[in-house]
Amino acid sequence: MTVVVGDEREVDDTPIDLDRWAHLAEAVLAATDAQGELTLTVVDDDEIASLNEEHMGKAGPTDVLAFPIDEVPTPGVPRLLGDVVVCPAVAAGQSAEHAGTFDDEIALLVVHGILHVLGHDHAEADEAEAMRQRELE
């Protein structure tokens, strides 16, 4: 399993410890027995708003987006699990009402994004409850 992290923000106005979140991503993948490569990228408001519009059809910035890649692995080829994109600026603005602290919010977003990449969803009430339980684990 491999986690590749990157900071693509134009302005680094919200400090973020990429190594810390890479280790969390690795722990989540290990706990789920996922094998493959995952990218974790932090972006600014403008970039995540652009991605949100392009891929989700929604206007404005969001906190996290997840893009699964290889649903079915090809034998002999390294599996690309997908991409998780987090916006620290959005996380900072919602952390007090959502997870409590900025670090808790980033942790929640990283885990949430990885669970989406691994096929979890929260469109239905039972799915939302199952995903919430996995996040807490």
N, CA, C and O atoms as CSV, one atom per row, in Angstrom:
chain,resi,resn,atom,element,x,y,z
A,1,MET,N,N,0.840,-1.162,0.000
A,1,MET,CA,C,0.000,0.000,0.000
A,1,MET,C,C,0.893,1.236,0.000
A,1,MET,O,O,1.917,1.288,0.681
A,2,THR,N,N,0.478,2.223,-0.780
A,2,THR,CA,C,1.244,3.457,-0.905
A,2,THR,C,C,0.296,4.637,-0.811
A,2,THR,O,O,-0.776,4.632,-1.416
A,3,VAL,N,N,0.693,5.655,-0.048
A,3,VAL,CA,C,-0.056,6.908,0.007
A,3,VAL,C,C,0.875,8.007,-0.476
A,3,VAL,O,O,1.960,8.207,0.070
A,4,VAL,N,N,0.439,8.711,-1.500
A,4,VAL,CA,C,1.191,9.833,-2.058
A,4,VAL,C,C,0.460,11.102,-1.659
A,4,VAL,O,O,-0.730,11.249,-1.936
A,5,VAL,N,N,1.165,12.017,-1.009
A,5,VAL,CA,C,0.537,13.261,-0.554
A,5,VAL,C,C,1.094,14.447,-1.318
A,5,VAL,O,O,2.229,14.423,-1.794
A,6,GLY,N,N,0.279,15.482,-1.428
A,6,GLY,CA,C,0.715,16.693,-2.101
A,6,GLY,C,C,-0.060,17.897,-1.627
A,6,GLY,O,O,-1.214,17.787,-1.213
A,7,ASP,N,N,0.578,19.041,-1.690
A,7,ASP,CA,C,-0.043,20.313,-1.340
A,7,ASP,C,C,-0.054,21.161,-2.604
A,7,ASP,O,O,0.989,21.636,-3.053
A,8,GLU,N,N,-1.239,21.347,-3.172
A,8,GLU,CA,C,-1.385,22.070,-4.437
A,8,GLU,C,C,-1.956,23.473,-4.237
A,8,GLU,O,O,-2.410,24.097,-5.196
A,9,ARG,N,N,-1.938,23.971,-3.002
A,9,ARG,CA,C,-2.513,25.284,-2.744
A,9,ARG,C,C,-1.620,26.387,-3.300
A,9,ARG,O,O,-0.393,26.305,-3.240
A,10,GLU,N,N,-2.260,27.415,-3.837
A,10,GLU,CA,C,-1.539,28.590,-4.328
A,10,GLU,C,C,-0.943,29.357,-3.152
A,10,GLU,O,O,0.201,29.809,-3.204
A,11,VAL,N,N,-1.742,29.497,-2.086
A,11,VAL,CA,C,-1.321,30.204,-0.884
A,11,VAL,C,C,-1.463,29.246,0.283
A,11,VAL,O,O,-2.524,28.657,0.487
A,12,ASP,N,N,-0.403,29.093,1.041
A,12,ASP,CA,C,-0.394,28.162,2.171
A,12,ASP,C,C,-0.784,28.919,3.441
A,12,ASP,O,O,0.047,29.163,4.316
A,13,ASP,N,N,-2.095,29.293,3.524
A,13,ASP,CA,C,-2.526,30.108,4.653
A,13,ASP,C,C,-3.038,29.298,5.845
A,13,ASP,O,O,-3.229,29.854,6.927
A,14,THR,N,N,-3.260,28.014,5.668
A,14,THR,CA,C,-3.667,27.138,6.754
A,14,THR,C,C,-2.626,26.034,6.868
A,14,THR,O,O,-2.612,25.118,6.046
A,15,PRO,N,N,-1.754,26.102,7.869
A,15,PRO,CA,C,-0.708,25.077,7.979
A,15,PRO,C,C,-1.312,23.678,8.111
A,15,PRO,O,O,-2.314,23.480,8.798
A,16,ILE,N,N,-0.684,22.720,7.442
A,16,ILE,CA,C,-1.161,21.337,7.486
A,16,ILE,C,C,0.037,20.398,7.477
A,16,ILE,O,O,0.984,20.593,6.716
A,17,ASP,N,N,-0.011,19.399,8.313
A,17,ASP,CA,C,1.070,18.426,8.453
A,17,ASP,C,C,0.797,17.238,7.529
A,17,ASP,O,O,0.109,16.292,7.911
A,18,LEU,N,N,1.332,17.294,6.332
A,18,LEU,CA,C,1.076,16.245,5.333
A,18,LEU,C,C,1.523,14.869,5.801
A,18,LEU,O,O,0.850,13.876,5.528
A,19,ASP,N,N,2.647,14.796,6.499
A,19,ASP,CA,C,3.122,13.489,6.986
A,19,ASP,C,C,2.125,12.868,7.956
A,19,ASP,O,O,1.868,11.665,7.911
A,20,ARG,N,N,1.573,13.687,8.821
A,20,ARG,CA,C,0.594,13.182,9.789
A,20,ARG,C,C,-0.612,12.575,9.082
A,20,ARG,O,O,-1.071,11.491,9.441
A,21,TRP,N,N,-1.121,13.283,8.074
A,21,TRP,CA,C,-2.321,12.803,7.392
A,21,TRP,C,C,-2.007,11.633,6.477
A,21,TRP,O,O,-2.875,10.796,6.232
A,22,ALA,N,N,-0.786,11.558,5.968
A,22,ALA,CA,C,-0.373,10.373,5.194
A,22,ALA,C,C,-0.348,9.143,6.090
A,22,ALA,O,O,-0.773,8.063,5.681
A,23,HIS,N,N,0.150,9.307,7.315
A,23,HIS,CA,C,0.174,8.179,8.259
A,23,HIS,C,C,-1.247,7.736,8.625
A,23,HIS,O,O,-1.518,6.542,8.746
A,24,LEU,N,N,-2.147,8.704,8.799
A,24,LEU,CA,C,-3.538,8.353,9.071
A,24,LEU,C,C,-4.133,7.589,7.887
A,24,LEU,O,O,-4.816,6.582,8.073
A,25,ALA,N,N,-3.876,8.062,6.688
A,25,ALA,CA,C,-4.389,7.388,5.489
A,25,ALA,C,C,-3.854,5.959,5.414
A,25,ALA,O,O,-4.602,5.032,5.100
A,26,GLU,N,N,-2.588,5.780,5.697
A,26,GLU,CA,C,-1.999,4.433,5.699
A,26,GLU,C,C,-2.672,3.547,6.746
A,26,GLU,O,O,-2.936,2.373,6.489
A,27,ALA,N,N,-2.947,4.101,7.918
A,27,ALA,CA,C,-3.602,3.330,8.984
A,27,ALA,C,C,-5.019,2.927,8.580
A,27,ALA,O,O,-5.451,1.808,8.857
A,28,VAL,N,N,-5.737,3.832,7.930
A,28,VAL,CA,C,-7.097,3.510,7.472
A,28,VAL,C,C,-7.046,2.402,6.430
A,28,VAL,O,O,-7.833,1.457,6.487
A,29,LEU,N,N,-6.134,2.514,5.490
A,29,LEU,CA,C,-6.018,1.479,4.454
A,29,LEU,C,C,-5.629,0.138,5.068
A,29,LEU,O,O,-6.155,-0.902,4.670
A,30,ALA,N,N,-4.719,0.154,6.026
A,30,ALA,CA,C,-4.307,-1.091,6.690
A,30,ALA,C,C,-5.479,-1.702,7.456
A,30,ALA,O,O,-5.665,-2.919,7.437
A,31,ALA,N,N,-6.269,-0.866,8.129
A,31,ALA,CA,C,-7.400,-1.359,8.922
A,31,ALA,C,C,-8.489,-1.962,8.051
A,31,ALA,O,O,-9.275,-2.789,8.514
A,32,THR,N,N,-8.536,-1.554,6.798
A,32,THR,CA,C,-9.555,-2.073,5.880
A,32,THR,C,C,-8.994,-3.140,4.949
A,32,THR,O,O,-9.699,-3.643,4.074
A,33,ASP,N,N,-7.722,-3.482,5.140
A,33,ASP,CA,C,-7.043,-4.461,4.291
A,33,ASP,C,C,-6.990,-4.054,2.822
A,33,ASP,O,O,-6.886,-4.908,1.941
A,34,ALA,N,N,-7.063,-2.753,2.559
A,34,ALA,CA,C,-6.992,-2.259,1.180
A,34,ALA,C,C,-5.550,-2.315,0.693
A,34,ALA,O,O,-4.621,-1.977,1.426
A,35,GLN,N,N,-5.380,-2.732,-0.516
A,35,GLN,CA,C,-4.066,-2.797,-1.142
A,35,GLN,C,C,-4.068,-1.920,-2.381
A,35,GLN,O,O,-4.993,-1.983,-3.191
A,36,GLY,N,N,-3.035,-1.105,-2.531
A,36,GLY,CA,C,-2.929,-0.267,-3.716
A,36,GLY,C,C,-2.383,1.090,-3.374
A,36,GLY,O,O,-1.836,1.308,-2.293
A,37,GLU,N,N,-2.542,2.014,-4.322
A,37,GLU,CA,C,-2.014,3.369,-4.165
A,37,GLU,C,C,-3.160,4.357,-4.051
A,37,GLU,O,O,-4.152,4.278,-4.776
A,38,LEU,N,N,-2.999,5.296,-3.117
A,38,LEU,CA,C,-3.973,6.347,-2.881
A,38,LEU,C,C,-3.235,7.674,-2.910
A,38,LEU,O,O,-2.124,7.780,-2.391
A,39,THR,N,N,-3.843,8.686,-3.511
A,39,THR,CA,C,-3.266,10.022,-3.407
A,39,THR,C,C,-4.141,10.853,-2.478
A,39,THR,O,O,-5.367,10.750,-2.491
A,40,LEU,N,N,-3.482,11.674,-1.676
A,40,LEU,CA,C,-4.133,12.603,-0.763
A,40,LEU,C,C,-3.565,13.977,-1.073
A,40,LEU,O,O,-2.374,14.230,-0.890
A,41,THR,N,N,-4.433,14.859,-1.545
A,41,THR,CA,C,-3.980,16.177,-1.985
A,41,THR,C,C,-4.773,17.255,-1.275
A,41,THR,O,O,-5.994,17.158,-1.150
A,42,VAL,N,N,-4.076,18.286,-0.807
A,42,VAL,CA,C,-4.764,19.446,-0.239
A,42,VAL,C,C,-4.748,20.557,-1.276
A,42,VAL,O,O,-3.749,20.790,-1.958
A,43,VAL,N,N,-5.884,21.235,-1.373
A,43,VAL,CA,C,-6.060,22.292,-2.373
A,43,VAL,C,C,-6.724,23.494,-1.726
A,43,VAL,O,O,-7.198,23.423,-0.592
A,44,ASP,N,N,-6.754,24.599,-2.460
A,44,ASP,CA,C,-7.400,25.806,-1.957
A,44,ASP,C,C,-8.875,25.840,-2.366
A,44,ASP,O,O,-9.355,24.968,-3.089
A,45,ASP,N,N,-9.575,26.860,-1.888
A,45,ASP,CA,C,-11.017,27.006,-2.148
A,45,ASP,C,C,-11.346,27.011,-3.637
A,45,ASP,O,O,-12.288,26.349,-4.072
A,46,ASP,N,N,-10.573,27.753,-4.408
A,46,ASP,CA,C,-10.854,27.865,-5.840
A,46,ASP,C,C,-10.726,26.525,-6.543
A,46,ASP,O,O,-11.561,26.175,-7.376
A,47,GLU,N,N,-9.691,25.779,-6.214
A,47,GLU,CA,C,-9.470,24.490,-6.877
A,47,GLU,C,C,-10.562,23.485,-6.511
A,47,GLU,O,O,-11.070,22.778,-7.381
A,48,ILE,N,N,-10.922,23.418,-5.233
A,48,ILE,CA,C,-11.946,22.438,-4.859
A,48,ILE,C,C,-13.313,22.858,-5.390
A,48,ILE,O,O,-14.144,22.001,-5.689
A,49,ALA,N,N,-13.560,24.160,-5.512
A,49,ALA,CA,C,-14.811,24.628,-6.113
A,49,ALA,C,C,-14.873,24.226,-7.580
A,49,ALA,O,O,-15.924,23.815,-8.073
A,50,SER,N,N,-13.758,24.344,-8.267
A,50,SER,CA,C,-13.686,23.938,-9.674
A,50,SER,C,C,-13.924,22.433,-9.828
A,50,SER,O,O,-14.680,22.004,-10.700
A,51,LEU,N,N,-13.276,21.639,-8.976
A,51,LEU,CA,C,-13.466,20.184,-9.014
A,51,LEU,C,C,-14.899,19.805,-8.652
A,51,LEU,O,O,-15.472,18.895,-9.253
A,52,ASN,N,N,-15.478,20.495,-7.679
A,52,ASN,CA,C,-16.839,20.229,-7.255
A,52,ASN,C,C,-17.824,20.484,-8.396
A,52,ASN,O,O,-18.746,19.699,-8.619
A,53,GLU,N,N,-17.621,21.583,-9.109
A,53,GLU,CA,C,-18.475,21.913,-10.257
A,53,GLU,C,C,-18.294,20.893,-11.382
A,53,GLU,O,O,-19.269,20.385,-11.936
A,54,GLU,N,N,-17.041,20.604,-11.709
A,54,GLU,CA,C,-16.730,19.705,-12.827
A,54,GLU,C,C,-17.215,18.272,-12.594
A,54,GLU,O,O,-17.778,17.654,-13.497
A,55,HIS,N,N,-17.001,17.750,-11.397
A,55,HIS,CA,C,-17.270,16.332,-11.155
A,55,HIS,C,C,-18.586,16.050,-10.428
A,55,HIS,O,O,-19.165,14.974,-10.580
A,56,MET,N,N,-19.053,17.013,-9.642
A,56,MET,CA,C,-20.270,16.776,-8.860
A,56,MET,C,C,-21.453,17.629,-9.336
A,56,MET,O,O,-22.592,17.408,-8.926
A,57,GLY,N,N,-21.166,18.609,-10.210
A,57,GLY,CA,C,-22.222,19.488,-10.697
A,57,GLY,C,C,-22.735,20.449,-9.641
A,57,GLY,O,O,-23.860,20.940,-9.739
A,58,LYS,N,N,-21.907,20.725,-8.619
A,58,LYS,CA,C,-22.300,21.604,-7.521
A,58,LYS,C,C,-21.417,22.841,-7.506
A,58,LYS,O,O,-20.207,22.760,-7.715
A,59,ALA,N,N,-22.039,23.983,-7.254
A,59,ALA,CA,C,-21.300,25.245,-7.217
A,59,ALA,C,C,-20.667,25.456,-5.843
A,59,ALA,O,O,-21.233,25.080,-4.816
A,60,GLY,N,N,-19.498,26.057,-5.849
A,60,GLY,CA,C,-18.837,26.458,-4.612
A,60,GLY,C,C,-17.896,25.415,-4.053
A,60,GLY,O,O,-17.879,24.265,-4.492
A,61,PRO,N,N,-17.106,25.843,-3.068
A,61,PRO,CA,C,-16.137,24.934,-2.458
A,61,PRO,C,C,-16.812,23.922,-1.541
A,61,PRO,O,O,-17.903,24.162,-1.025
A,62,THR,N,N,-16.157,22.803,-1.352
A,62,THR,CA,C,-16.592,21.773,-0.419
A,62,THR,C,C,-15.386,21.348,0.397
A,62,THR,O,O,-14.268,21.788,0.130
A,63,ASP,N,N,-15.603,20.498,1.386
A,63,ASP,CA,C,-14.502,20.126,2.271
A,63,ASP,C,C,-13.641,18.988,1.739
A,63,ASP,O,O,-12.418,19.026,1.872
A,64,VAL,N,N,-14.263,17.973,1.136
A,64,VAL,CA,C,-13.519,16.810,0.651
A,64,VAL,C,C,-14.213,16.225,-0.564
A,64,VAL,O,O,-15.442,16.197,-0.643
A,65,LEU,N,N,-13.420,15.763,-1.500
A,65,LEU,CA,C,-13.918,15.025,-2.660
A,65,LEU,C,C,-13.103,13.741,-2.775
A,65,LEU,O,O,-11.914,13.708,-2.457
A,66,ALA,N,N,-13.765,12.700,-3.230
A,66,ALA,CA,C,-13.099,11.405,-3.389
A,66,ALA,C,C,-13.366,10.880,-4.788
A,66,ALA,O,O,-14.485,10.949,-5.297
A,67,PHE,N,N,-12.313,10.355,-5.395
A,67,PHE,CA,C,-12.396,9.847,-6.755
A,67,PHE,C,C,-11.836,8.433,-6.817
A,67,PHE,O,O,-10.627,8.254,-6.968
A,68,PRO,N,N,-12.704,7.417,-6.701
A,68,PRO,CA,C,-12.223,6.037,-6.840
A,68,PRO,C,C,-11.695,5.824,-8.266
A,68,PRO,O,O,-12.193,6.432,-9.214
A,69,ILE,N,N,-10.687,4.961,-8.410
A,69,ILE,CA,C,-10.129,4.708,-9.742
A,69,ILE,C,C,-10.343,3.264,-10.153
A,69,ILE,O,O,-11.217,2.988,-10.975
A,70,ASP,N,N,-9.573,2.337,-9.609
A,70,ASP,CA,C,-9.665,0.934,-10.007
A,70,ASP,C,C,-10.612,0.183,-9.083
A,70,ASP,O,O,-10.244,-0.177,-7.964
A,71,GLU,N,N,-11.840,-0.053,-9.557
A,71,GLU,CA,C,-12.772,-0.815,-8.733
A,71,GLU,C,C,-12.408,-2.294,-8.723
A,71,GLU,O,O,-12.528,-2.965,-7.697
A,72,VAL,N,N,-11.970,-2.790,-9.857
A,72,VAL,CA,C,-11.580,-4.196,-9.962
A,72,VAL,C,C,-10.100,-4.237,-10.339
A,72,VAL,O,O,-9.718,-3.744,-11.400
A,73,PRO,N,N,-9.270,-4.817,-9.482
A,73,PRO,CA,C,-7.834,-4.845,-9.790
A,73,PRO,C,C,-7.526,-5.726,-10.997
A,73,PRO,O,O,-8.182,-6.740,-11.234
A,74,THR,N,N,-6.514,-5.313,-11.748
A,74,THR,CA,C,-6.021,-6.099,-12.873
A,74,THR,C,C,-4.839,-6.919,-12.378
A,74,THR,O,O,-3.885,-6.356,-11.841
A,75,PRO,N,N,-4.881,-8.247,-12.549
A,75,PRO,CA,C,-3.765,-9.077,-12.074
A,75,PRO,C,C,-2.423,-8.602,-12.633
A,75,PRO,O,O,-2.287,-8.334,-13.827
A,76,GLY,N,N,-1.443,-8.506,-11.747
A,76,GLY,CA,C,-0.096,-8.114,-12.150
A,76,GLY,C,C,0.130,-6.627,-12.298
A,76,GLY,O,O,1.246,-6.200,-12.592
A,77,VAL,N,N,-0.919,-5.816,-12.099
A,77,VAL,CA,C,-0.804,-4.364,-12.238
A,77,VAL,C,C,-1.118,-3.732,-10.879
A,77,VAL,O,O,-2.134,-4.062,-10.268
A,78,PRO,N,N,-0.257,-2.827,-10.402
A,78,PRO,CA,C,-0.547,-2.177,-9.123
A,78,PRO,C,C,-1.917,-1.498,-9.159
A,78,PRO,O,O,-2.261,-0.829,-10.134
A,79,ARG,N,N,-2.676,-1.672,-8.113
A,79,ARG,CA,C,-4.029,-1.118,-8.054
A,79,ARG,C,C,-3.979,0.343,-7.633
A,79,ARG,O,O,-3.339,0.694,-6.641
A,80,LEU,N,N,-4.660,1.192,-8.397
A,80,LEU,CA,C,-4.807,2.596,-8.056
A,80,LEU,C,C,-6.154,2.745,-7.370
A,80,LEU,O,O,-7.199,2.693,-8.018
A,81,LEU,N,N,-6.125,2.930,-6.060
A,81,LEU,CA,C,-7.367,3.022,-5.293
A,81,LEU,C,C,-8.151,4.279,-5.641
A,81,LEU,O,O,-9.360,4.223,-5.864
A,82,GLY,N,N,-7.461,5.408,-5.685
A,82,GLY,CA,C,-8.135,6.652,-6.015
A,82,GLY,C,C,-7.471,7.857,-5.396
A,82,GLY,O,O,-6.371,7.791,-4.848
A,83,ASP,N,N,-8.190,8.972,-5.507
A,83,ASP,CA,C,-7.689,10.262,-5.046
A,83,ASP,C,C,-8.647,10.841,-4.016
A,83,ASP,O,O,-9.866,10.796,-4.186
A,84,VAL,N,N,-8.080,11.385,-2.946
A,84,VAL,CA,C,-8.843,12.127,-1.950
A,84,VAL,C,C,-8.304,13.550,-1.970
A,84,VAL,O,O,-7.099,13.771,-1.850
A,85,VAL,N,N,-9.213,14.514,-2.122
A,85,VAL,CA,C,-8.838,15.920,-2.196
A,85,VAL,C,C,-9.511,16.646,-1.034
A,85,VAL,O,O,-10.733,16.609,-0.890
A,86,VAL,N,N,-8.698,17.305,-0.210
A,86,VAL,CA,C,-9.190,17.982,0.995
A,86,VAL,C,C,-8.876,19.472,0.888
A,86,VAL,O,O,-7.814,19.866,0.405
A,87,CYS,N,N,-9.824,20.294,1.349
A,87,CYS,CA,C,-9.612,21.741,1.379
A,87,CYS,C,C,-9.503,22.208,2.832
A,87,CYS,O,O,-10.520,22.333,3.515
A,88,PRO,N,N,-8.283,22.467,3.311
A,88,PRO,CA,C,-8.113,22.908,4.697
A,88,PRO,C,C,-8.844,24.204,5.033
A,88,PRO,O,O,-9.285,24.381,6.168
A,89,ALA,N,N,-8.981,25.113,4.069
A,89,ALA,CA,C,-9.672,26.378,4.350
A,89,ALA,C,C,-11.140,26.130,4.684
A,89,ALA,O,O,-11.674,26.742,5.608
A,90,VAL,N,N,-11.797,25.239,3.941
A,90,VAL,CA,C,-13.189,24.902,4.237
A,90,VAL,C,C,-13.253,24.167,5.573
A,90,VAL,O,O,-14.132,24.431,6.393
A,91,ALA,N,N,-12.322,23.248,5.784
A,91,ALA,CA,C,-12.283,22.504,7.050
A,91,ALA,C,C,-12.138,23.449,8.239
A,91,ALA,O,O,-12.803,23.269,9.260
A,92,ALA,N,N,-11.280,24.445,8.112
A,92,ALA,CA,C,-11.073,25.403,9.200
A,92,ALA,C,C,-12.352,26.169,9.500
A,92,ALA,O,O,-12.656,26.441,10.661
A,93,GLY,N,N,-13.096,26.516,8.468
A,93,GLY,CA,C,-14.323,27.278,8.655
A,93,GLY,C,C,-15.465,26.495,9.278
A,93,GLY,O,O,-16.371,27.091,9.861
A,94,GLN,N,N,-15.441,25.173,9.169
A,94,GLN,CA,C,-16.564,24.380,9.681
A,94,GLN,C,C,-16.195,23.523,10.881
A,94,GLN,O,O,-17.069,22.897,11.480
A,95,SER,N,N,-14.938,23.484,11.239
A,95,SER,CA,C,-14.494,22.548,12.283
A,95,SER,C,C,-15.169,22.771,13.630
A,95,SER,O,O,-15.492,21.797,14.311
A,96,ALA,N,N,-15.393,24.005,14.033
A,96,ALA,CA,C,-15.973,24.270,15.345
A,96,ALA,C,C,-17.371,23.666,15.486
A,96,ALA,O,O,-17.722,23.159,16.552
A,97,GLU,N,N,-18.170,23.715,14.417
A,97,GLU,CA,C,-19.524,23.174,14.473
A,97,GLU,C,C,-19.584,21.706,14.087
A,97,GLU,O,O,-20.590,21.042,14.337
A,98,HIS,N,N,-18.528,21.192,13.484
A,98,HIS,CA,C,-18.581,19.842,12.919
A,98,HIS,C,C,-17.820,18.828,13.765
A,98,HIS,O,O,-18.442,18.009,14.441
A,99,ALA,N,N,-16.505,18.862,13.745
A,99,ALA,CA,C,-15.699,17.862,14.454
A,99,ALA,C,C,-15.098,18.408,15.751
A,99,ALA,O,O,-14.632,17.643,16.595
A,100,GLY,N,N,-15.111,19.712,15.900
A,100,GLY,CA,C,-14.592,20.316,17.126
A,100,GLY,C,C,-13.333,21.118,16.922
A,100,GLY,O,O,-13.320,22.327,17.156
A,101,THR,N,N,-12.260,20.456,16.484
A,101,THR,CA,C,-10.999,21.159,16.238
A,101,THR,C,C,-10.605,20.999,14.779
A,101,THR,O,O,-11.122,20.132,14.074
A,102,PHE,N,N,-9.692,21.837,14.340
A,102,PHE,CA,C,-9.210,21.748,12.961
A,102,PHE,C,C,-8.596,20.379,12.696
A,102,PHE,O,O,-8.891,19.760,11.674
A,103,ASP,N,N,-7.743,19.896,13.603
A,103,ASP,CA,C,-7.111,18.588,13.403
A,103,ASP,C,C,-8.135,17.465,13.349
A,103,ASP,O,O,-8.021,16.555,12.528
A,104,ASP,N,N,-9.142,17.526,14.230
A,104,ASP,CA,C,-10.201,16.500,14.192
A,104,ASP,C,C,-10.968,16.559,12.876
A,104,ASP,O,O,-11.350,15.526,12.327
A,105,GLU,N,N,-11.189,17.758,12.379
A,105,GLU,CA,C,-11.919,17.920,11.113
A,105,GLU,C,C,-11.113,17.344,9.952
A,105,GLU,O,O,-11.660,16.623,9.118
A,106,ILE,N,N,-9.824,17.654,9.891
A,106,ILE,CA,C,-8.993,17.097,8.822
A,106,ILE,C,C,-8.964,15.578,8.922
A,106,ILE,O,O,-9.070,14.889,7.907
A,107,ALA,N,N,-8.821,15.053,10.123
A,107,ALA,CA,C,-8.823,13.597,10.306
A,107,ALA,C,C,-10.124,12.993,9.791
A,107,ALA,O,O,-10.107,11.992,9.074
A,108,LEU,N,N,-11.243,13.598,10.154
A,108,LEU,CA,C,-12.544,13.100,9.694
A,108,LEU,C,C,-12.637,13.141,8.175
A,108,LEU,O,O,-13.116,12.190,7.558
A,109,LEU,N,N,-12.187,14.223,7.571
A,109,LEU,CA,C,-12.270,14.358,6.116
A,109,LEU,C,C,-11.381,13.343,5.405
A,109,LEU,O,O,-11.784,12.778,4.389
A,110,VAL,N,N,-10.186,13.107,5.920
A,110,VAL,CA,C,-9.284,12.115,5.327
A,110,VAL,C,C,-9.934,10.734,5.387
A,110,VAL,O,O,-9.975,10.019,4.385
A,111,VAL,N,N,-10.438,10.361,6.558
A,111,VAL,CA,C,-11.069,9.051,6.715
A,111,VAL,C,C,-12.309,8.955,5.836
A,111,VAL,O,O,-12.507,7.950,5.153
A,112,HIS,N,N,-13.138,9.980,5.846
A,112,HIS,CA,C,-14.367,10.002,5.052
A,112,HIS,C,C,-14.049,9.820,3.558
A,112,HIS,O,O,-14.680,9.019,2.868
A,113,GLY,N,N,-13.070,10.571,3.084
A,113,GLY,CA,C,-12.690,10.463,1.675
A,113,GLY,C,C,-12.184,9.078,1.315
A,113,GLY,O,O,-12.531,8.542,0.262
A,114,ILE,N,N,-11.368,8.496,2.179
A,114,ILE,CA,C,-10.845,7.148,1.910
A,114,ILE,C,C,-11.982,6.132,1.892
A,114,ILE,O,O,-12.003,5.245,1.039
A,115,LEU,N,N,-12.918,6.250,2.812
A,115,LEU,CA,C,-14.051,5.314,2.809
A,115,LEU,C,C,-14.851,5.421,1.515
A,115,LEU,O,O,-15.324,4.411,0.995
A,116,HIS,N,N,-15.006,6.637,0.992
A,116,HIS,CA,C,-15.670,6.786,-0.308
A,116,HIS,C,C,-14.872,6.081,-1.411
A,116,HIS,O,O,-15.439,5.367,-2.237
A,117,VAL,N,N,-13.567,6.287,-1.412
A,117,VAL,CA,C,-12.721,5.630,-2.416
A,117,VAL,C,C,-12.873,4.109,-2.342
A,117,VAL,O,O,-12.822,3.419,-3.361
A,118,LEU,N,N,-13.059,3.601,-1.134
A,118,LEU,CA,C,-13.178,2.153,-0.936
A,118,LEU,C,C,-14.604,1.633,-1.155
A,118,LEU,O,O,-14.874,0.451,-0.946
A,119,GLY,N,N,-15.514,2.520,-1.576
A,119,GLY,CA,C,-16.848,2.069,-1.946
A,119,GLY,C,C,-17.956,2.353,-0.960
A,119,GLY,O,O,-19.105,1.992,-1.215
A,120,HIS,N,N,-17.653,2.987,0.157
A,120,HIS,CA,C,-18.701,3.335,1.122
A,120,HIS,C,C,-19.446,4.575,0.641
A,120,HIS,O,O,-18.893,5.408,-0.078
A,121,ASP,N,N,-20.704,4.683,1.046
A,121,ASP,CA,C,-21.518,5.827,0.648
A,121,ASP,C,C,-22.442,6.191,1.800
A,121,ASP,O,O,-22.516,5.474,2.798
A,122,HIS,N,N,-23.145,7.310,1.657
A,122,HIS,CA,C,-24.075,7.734,2.697
A,122,HIS,C,C,-25.342,8.323,2.100
A,122,HIS,O,O,-25.963,9.208,2.688
A,123,ALA,N,N,-25.721,7.828,0.930
A,123,ALA,CA,C,-26.921,8.317,0.260
A,123,ALA,C,C,-28.191,7.869,0.983
A,123,ALA,O,O,-29.168,8.617,1.034
A,124,GLU,N,N,-28.187,6.683,1.528
A,124,GLU,CA,C,-29.341,6.144,2.258
A,124,GLU,C,C,-29.024,6.136,3.756
A,124,GLU,O,O,-27.859,6.113,4.154
A,125,ALA,N,N,-30.070,6.155,4.574
A,125,ALA,CA,C,-29.893,6.227,6.029
A,125,ALA,C,C,-29.051,5.078,6.574
A,125,ALA,O,O,-28.183,5.299,7.419
A,126,ASP,N,N,-29.292,3.854,6.104
A,126,ASP,CA,C,-28.521,2.712,6.609
A,126,ASP,C,C,-27.064,2.788,6.177
A,126,ASP,O,O,-26.166,2.411,6.930
A,127,GLU,N,N,-26.829,3.281,4.953
A,127,GLU,CA,C,-25.451,3.469,4.478
A,127,GLU,C,C,-24.746,4.549,5.295
A,127,GLU,O,O,-23.576,4.412,5.650
A,128,ALA,N,N,-25.472,5.618,5.586
A,128,ALA,CA,C,-24.897,6.724,6.361
A,128,ALA,C,C,-24.494,6.252,7.750
A,128,ALA,O,O,-23.431,6.623,8.249
A,129,GLU,N,N,-25.326,5.446,8.369
A,129,GLU,CA,C,-25.010,4.937,9.707
A,129,GLU,C,C,-23.793,4.008,9.658
A,129,GLU,O,O,-22.914,4.088,10.516
A,130,ALA,N,N,-23.746,3.131,8.656
A,130,ALA,CA,C,-22.606,2.217,8.525
A,130,ALA,C,C,-21.316,3.003,8.271
A,130,ALA,O,O,-20.266,2.673,8.823
A,131,MET,N,N,-21.398,4.031,7.443
A,131,MET,CA,C,-20.207,4.836,7.149
A,131,MET,C,C,-19.771,5.598,8.398
A,131,MET,O,O,-18.577,5.688,8.682
A,132,ARG,N,N,-20.713,6.137,9.131
A,132,ARG,CA,C,-20.379,6.869,10.355
A,132,ARG,C,C,-19.678,5.944,11.360
A,132,ARG,O,O,-18.721,6.353,12.019
A,133,GLN,N,N,-20.149,4.716,11.473
A,133,GLN,CA,C,-19.507,3.749,12.371
A,133,GLN,C,C,-18.075,3.463,11.932
A,133,GLN,O,O,-17.176,3.375,12.768
A,134,ARG,N,N,-17.857,3.316,10.627
A,134,ARG,CA,C,-16.498,3.081,10.109
A,134,ARG,C,C,-15.612,4.286,10.377
A,134,ARG,O,O,-14.440,4.125,10.716
A,135,GLU,N,N,-16.150,5.487,10.231
A,135,GLU,CA,C,-15.374,6.693,10.524
A,135,GLU,C,C,-14.932,6.712,11.981
A,135,GLU,O,O,-13.785,7.040,12.283
A,136,LEU,N,N,-15.830,6.365,12.868
A,136,LEU,CA,C,-15.490,6.367,14.289
A,136,LEU,C,C,-14.456,5.291,14.630
A,136,LEU,O,O,-13.607,5.496,15.498
A,137,GLU,N,N,-14.527,4.161,13.956
A,137,GLU,CA,C,-13.534,3.101,14.177
A,137,GLU,C,C,-12.167,3.591,13.808
A,137,GLU,O,O,-11.193,2.847,13.923
